[in-house]
Coordinates of C-alpha atoms and ligand atoms in Angstrom, one line a residue:
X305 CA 76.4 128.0 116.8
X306 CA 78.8 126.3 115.5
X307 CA 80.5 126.7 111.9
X308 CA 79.9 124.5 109.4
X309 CA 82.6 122.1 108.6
X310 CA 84.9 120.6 105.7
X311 CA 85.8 117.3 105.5
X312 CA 87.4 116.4 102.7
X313 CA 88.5 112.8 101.6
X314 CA 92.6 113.1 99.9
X315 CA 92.7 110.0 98.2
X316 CA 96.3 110.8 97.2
X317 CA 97.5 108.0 94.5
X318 CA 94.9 105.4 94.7
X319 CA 92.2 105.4 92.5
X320 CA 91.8 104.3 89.0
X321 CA 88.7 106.3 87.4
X322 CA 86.4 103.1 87.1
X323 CA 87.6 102.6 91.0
X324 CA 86.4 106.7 91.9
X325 CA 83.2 106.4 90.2
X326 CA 82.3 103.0 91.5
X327 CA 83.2 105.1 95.1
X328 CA 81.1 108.2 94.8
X329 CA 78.6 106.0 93.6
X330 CA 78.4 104.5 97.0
X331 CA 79.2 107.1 99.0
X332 CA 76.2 109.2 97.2
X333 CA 73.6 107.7 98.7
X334 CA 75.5 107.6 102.0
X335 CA 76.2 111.1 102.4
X336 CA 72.8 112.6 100.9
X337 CA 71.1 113.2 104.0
X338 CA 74.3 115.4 105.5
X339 CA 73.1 118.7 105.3
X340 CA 75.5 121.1 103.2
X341 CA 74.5 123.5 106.1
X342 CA 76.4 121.3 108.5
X343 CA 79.1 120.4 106.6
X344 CA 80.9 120.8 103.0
X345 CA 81.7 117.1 101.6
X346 CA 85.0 116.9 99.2
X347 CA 86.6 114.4 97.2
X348 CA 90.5 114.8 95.7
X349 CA 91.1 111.9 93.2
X350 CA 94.1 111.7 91.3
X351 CA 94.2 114.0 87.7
X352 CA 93.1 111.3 85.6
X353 CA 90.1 110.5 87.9
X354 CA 88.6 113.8 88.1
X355 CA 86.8 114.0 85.2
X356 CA 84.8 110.5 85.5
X357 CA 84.5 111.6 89.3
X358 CA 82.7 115.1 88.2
X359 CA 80.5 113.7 86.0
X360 CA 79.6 110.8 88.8
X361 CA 79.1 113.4 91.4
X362 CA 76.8 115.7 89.2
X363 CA 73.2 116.4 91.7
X364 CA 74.6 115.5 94.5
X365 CA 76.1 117.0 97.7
X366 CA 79.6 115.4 96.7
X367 CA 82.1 118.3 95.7
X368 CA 85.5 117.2 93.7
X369 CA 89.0 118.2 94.9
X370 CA 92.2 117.8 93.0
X371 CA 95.8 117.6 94.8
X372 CA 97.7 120.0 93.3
X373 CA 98.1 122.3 90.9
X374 CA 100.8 124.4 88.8
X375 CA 101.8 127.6 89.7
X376 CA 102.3 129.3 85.7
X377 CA 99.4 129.7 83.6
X378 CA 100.8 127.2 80.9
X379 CA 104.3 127.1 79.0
X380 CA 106.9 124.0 79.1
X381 CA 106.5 122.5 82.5
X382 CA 106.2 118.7 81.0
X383 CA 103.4 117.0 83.2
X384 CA 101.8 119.2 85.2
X385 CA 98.5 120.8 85.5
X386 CA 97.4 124.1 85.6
X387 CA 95.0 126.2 87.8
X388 CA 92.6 127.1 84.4
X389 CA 93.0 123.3 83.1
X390 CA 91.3 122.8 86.7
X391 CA 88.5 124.9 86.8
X392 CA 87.2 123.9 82.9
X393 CA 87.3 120.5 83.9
X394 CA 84.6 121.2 87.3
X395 CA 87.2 121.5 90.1
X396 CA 86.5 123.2 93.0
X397 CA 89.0 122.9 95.5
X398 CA 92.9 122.2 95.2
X399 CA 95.5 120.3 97.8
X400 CA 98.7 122.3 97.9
X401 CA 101.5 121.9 99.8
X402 CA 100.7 118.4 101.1
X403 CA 103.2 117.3 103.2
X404 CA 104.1 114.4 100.7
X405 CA 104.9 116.9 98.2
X406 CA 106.9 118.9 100.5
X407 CA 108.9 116.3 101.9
X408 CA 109.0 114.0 98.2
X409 CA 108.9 116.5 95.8
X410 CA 110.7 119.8 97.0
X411 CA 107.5 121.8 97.5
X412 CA 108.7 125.0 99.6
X413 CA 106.8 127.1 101.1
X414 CA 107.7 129.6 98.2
X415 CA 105.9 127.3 95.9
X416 CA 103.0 126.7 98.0
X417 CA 102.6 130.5 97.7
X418 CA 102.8 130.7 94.5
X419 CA 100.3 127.8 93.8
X420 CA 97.5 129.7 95.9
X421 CA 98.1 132.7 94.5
X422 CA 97.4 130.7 90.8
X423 CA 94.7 128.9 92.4
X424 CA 92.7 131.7 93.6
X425 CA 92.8 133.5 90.7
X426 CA 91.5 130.8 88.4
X427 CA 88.8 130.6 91.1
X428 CA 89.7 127.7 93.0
X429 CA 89.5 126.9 96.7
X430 CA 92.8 126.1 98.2
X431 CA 93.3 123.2 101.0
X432 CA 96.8 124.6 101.8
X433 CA 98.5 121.8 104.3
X434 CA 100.8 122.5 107.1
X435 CA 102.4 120.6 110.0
X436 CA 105.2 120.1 111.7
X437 CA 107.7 116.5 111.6
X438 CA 108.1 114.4 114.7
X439 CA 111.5 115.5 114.8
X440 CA 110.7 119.8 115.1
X441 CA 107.7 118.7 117.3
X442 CA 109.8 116.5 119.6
X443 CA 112.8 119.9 119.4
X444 CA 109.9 122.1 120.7
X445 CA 109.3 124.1 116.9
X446 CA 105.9 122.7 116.5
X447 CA 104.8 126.5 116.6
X448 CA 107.8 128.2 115.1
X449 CA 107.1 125.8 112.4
X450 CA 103.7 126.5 111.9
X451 CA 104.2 130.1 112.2
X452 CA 107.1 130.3 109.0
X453 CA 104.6 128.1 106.9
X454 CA 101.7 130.1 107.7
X455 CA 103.3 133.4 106.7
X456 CA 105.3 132.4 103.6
X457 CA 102.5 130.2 102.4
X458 CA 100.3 133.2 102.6
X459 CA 102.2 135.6 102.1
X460 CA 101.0 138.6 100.0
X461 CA 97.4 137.7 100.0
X462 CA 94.5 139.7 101.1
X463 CA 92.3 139.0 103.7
X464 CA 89.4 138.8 102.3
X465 CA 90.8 136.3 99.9
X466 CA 90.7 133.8 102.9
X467 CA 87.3 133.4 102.9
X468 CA 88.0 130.9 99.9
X469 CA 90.9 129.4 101.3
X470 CA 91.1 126.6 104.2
X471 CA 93.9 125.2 106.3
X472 CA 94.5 121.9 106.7
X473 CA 96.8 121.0 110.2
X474 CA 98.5 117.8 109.3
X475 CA 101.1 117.0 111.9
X476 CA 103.7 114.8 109.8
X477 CA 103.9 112.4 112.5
X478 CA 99.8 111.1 112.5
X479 CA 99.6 111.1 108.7
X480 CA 98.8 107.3 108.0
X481 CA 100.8 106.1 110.9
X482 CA 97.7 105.5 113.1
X483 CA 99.0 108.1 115.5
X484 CA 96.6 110.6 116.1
X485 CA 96.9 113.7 117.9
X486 CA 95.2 113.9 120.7
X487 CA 91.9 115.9 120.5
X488 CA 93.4 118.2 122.9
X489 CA 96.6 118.5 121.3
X490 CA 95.5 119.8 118.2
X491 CA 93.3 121.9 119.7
X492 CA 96.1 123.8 121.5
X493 CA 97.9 123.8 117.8
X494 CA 94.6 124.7 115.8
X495 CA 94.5 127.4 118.5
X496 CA 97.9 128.7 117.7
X497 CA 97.5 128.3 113.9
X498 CA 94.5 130.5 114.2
X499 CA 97.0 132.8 116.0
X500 CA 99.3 133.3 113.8
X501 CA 96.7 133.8 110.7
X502 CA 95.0 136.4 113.1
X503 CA 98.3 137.8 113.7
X504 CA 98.8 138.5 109.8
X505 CA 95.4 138.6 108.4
X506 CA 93.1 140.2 111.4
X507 CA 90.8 138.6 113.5
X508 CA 87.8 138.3 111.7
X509 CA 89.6 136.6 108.9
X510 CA 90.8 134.1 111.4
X511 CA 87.5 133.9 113.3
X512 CA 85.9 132.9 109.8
X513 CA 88.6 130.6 108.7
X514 CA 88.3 127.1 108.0
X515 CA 90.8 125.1 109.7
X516 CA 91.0 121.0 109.2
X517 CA 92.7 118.2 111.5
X518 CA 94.5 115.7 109.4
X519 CA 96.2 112.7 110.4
X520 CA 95.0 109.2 110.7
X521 CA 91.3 110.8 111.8
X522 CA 88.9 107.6 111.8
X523 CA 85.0 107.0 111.9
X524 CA 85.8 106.5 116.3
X525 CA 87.6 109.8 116.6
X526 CA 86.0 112.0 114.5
X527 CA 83.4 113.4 116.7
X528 CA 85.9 114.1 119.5
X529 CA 88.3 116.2 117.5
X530 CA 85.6 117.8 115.8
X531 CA 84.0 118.6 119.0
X532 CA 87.3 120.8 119.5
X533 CA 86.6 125.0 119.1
X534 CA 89.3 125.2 116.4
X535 CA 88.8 122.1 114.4
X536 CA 86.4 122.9 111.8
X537 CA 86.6 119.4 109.7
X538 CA 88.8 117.1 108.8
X539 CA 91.5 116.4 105.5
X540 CA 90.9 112.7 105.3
X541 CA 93.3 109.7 104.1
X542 CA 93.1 106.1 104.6
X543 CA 89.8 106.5 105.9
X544 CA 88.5 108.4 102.8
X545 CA 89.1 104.9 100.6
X546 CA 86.1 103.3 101.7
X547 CA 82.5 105.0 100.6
X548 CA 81.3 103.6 104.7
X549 CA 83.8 104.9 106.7
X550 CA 84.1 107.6 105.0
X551 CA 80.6 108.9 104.9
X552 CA 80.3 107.3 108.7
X553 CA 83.0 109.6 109.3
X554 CA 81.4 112.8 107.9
X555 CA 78.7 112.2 110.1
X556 CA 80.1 111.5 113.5
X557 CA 82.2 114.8 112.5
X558 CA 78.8 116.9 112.0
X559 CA 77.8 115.4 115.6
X560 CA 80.8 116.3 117.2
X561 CA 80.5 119.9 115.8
X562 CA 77.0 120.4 116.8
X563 CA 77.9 120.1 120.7
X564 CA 80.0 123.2 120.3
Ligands
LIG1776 P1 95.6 109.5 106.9 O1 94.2 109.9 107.2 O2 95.8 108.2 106.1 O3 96.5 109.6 108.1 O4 96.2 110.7 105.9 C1 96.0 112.0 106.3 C2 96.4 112.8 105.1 O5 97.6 112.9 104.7 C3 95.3 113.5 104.4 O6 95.9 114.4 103.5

């Protein structure tokens, strides 16, 4: 049979609160009948969202997300959030290492380490992002890539800590360019990703893991990725901004998923 999914909606910095809640308030009904056996629903506002977000998704099947977090567990880091501040506010899961952040604001893999290290011990679930640029892909490092990323980001973790975390495979190049990887192409690179965590980790661990497609996935292409052995949900951008596609898009995912 095949896993359940994860399709989470990254709403990076759009999003006032009154904008969220008027969102989940749409998307509720929308997503209700989506079995949380089939498929884990997530949203990731911005910080100052989450907390109107939470109480708007409260009894329903809608969990909340946030995009990053800080790796110490307070001190003088002027604006930014930490992985305890998090988890008393009602957040479940946590973006880290977006590539955004890596490519905007210096995020290393070093950092992404640390942040899932604080993350899972405050008891969050991690959506750690990785992907490759147009450039390494079109050099032929898609995998090497991958590969550093998977075992610096992860570095020092146990295995059965992986049961809370997921992997999202963003290739740089499809992220809100309209370019999506074919469903065949990131199935050969989910493939490999699952690889290289086997490779560290063991294969059950790898087996059991979560791994996401994201990059300009749509409502129309959903299903066909999904349909893919190694794609096990999708981390979700422009197409996460409206409650329709976005809930229209969860569903043709869990379809796709169910003719594995
Ligand atoms: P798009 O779906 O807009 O391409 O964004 C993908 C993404 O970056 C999600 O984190």
């Amino acid at each position: 049979m095949a896993a359940k999914l994860v399709v989470a909606g990254n709403w990076k910095m759009n999003m006032t609160a009154s904008e969220g809640k008027a969102l989940v308030d749409a998307l509720k009904p929308l997503v209700a009948d989506v079995c949380p056996c089939a498929c884990t629903v997530i949203v990731c506002p911005p910080f100052t969202t989450l907390a109107t977000v939470i109480e708007a998704a409260k009894g329903s099947n809608i969990h909340v997300g946030a995009q990053n977090v800080h790796w110490a567990a307070n001190g003088a880091f002027t604006g930014e959030i930490s992985a305890a501040m998090l988890k008393e506010a009602g957040v479940e899961y946590v973006i880290i290492g977006h590539s955004e952040r890596r490519q905007y604001f210096g995020e290393t893999d070093a950092t992404v380490n640390a942040r899932i290290k604080a993350a899972l011990e405050a008891g969050l679930k991690p959506i750690v992002c990785i992907g490759e640029t147009l450039e390494e892909r079109e050099g032929g490092k898609t995998e090497a890539v991958l590969e550093r990323q998977i075992n610096e980001g992860l570095a020092g973790l146990e295995a059965a800590s992986l049961a809370d975390l997921i992997l999202a495979y963003e290739p740089v190049w499809a992220i809100g360019t309209g370019r999506t990887a074919t469903p065949e192409m990131a199935e050969d690179t989910q493939k490999a990703i699952r690889g290289f965590v086997a490779a560290q980790f063991g294969d059950a661990a790898a087996e059991a893991m979560t791994i996401q497609y994201g990059g300009s996935m749509k409502p129309e292409n959903a299903a066909a990725l999904c349909a893919q052995a190694d794609i096990n949900g999708g981390l979700i951008g422009g197409a996460a901004l409206k409650a329709a596609s976005f809930a229209d898009l969860v569903k043709n995912a869990v379809a796709g998923n169910s003719e594995k």
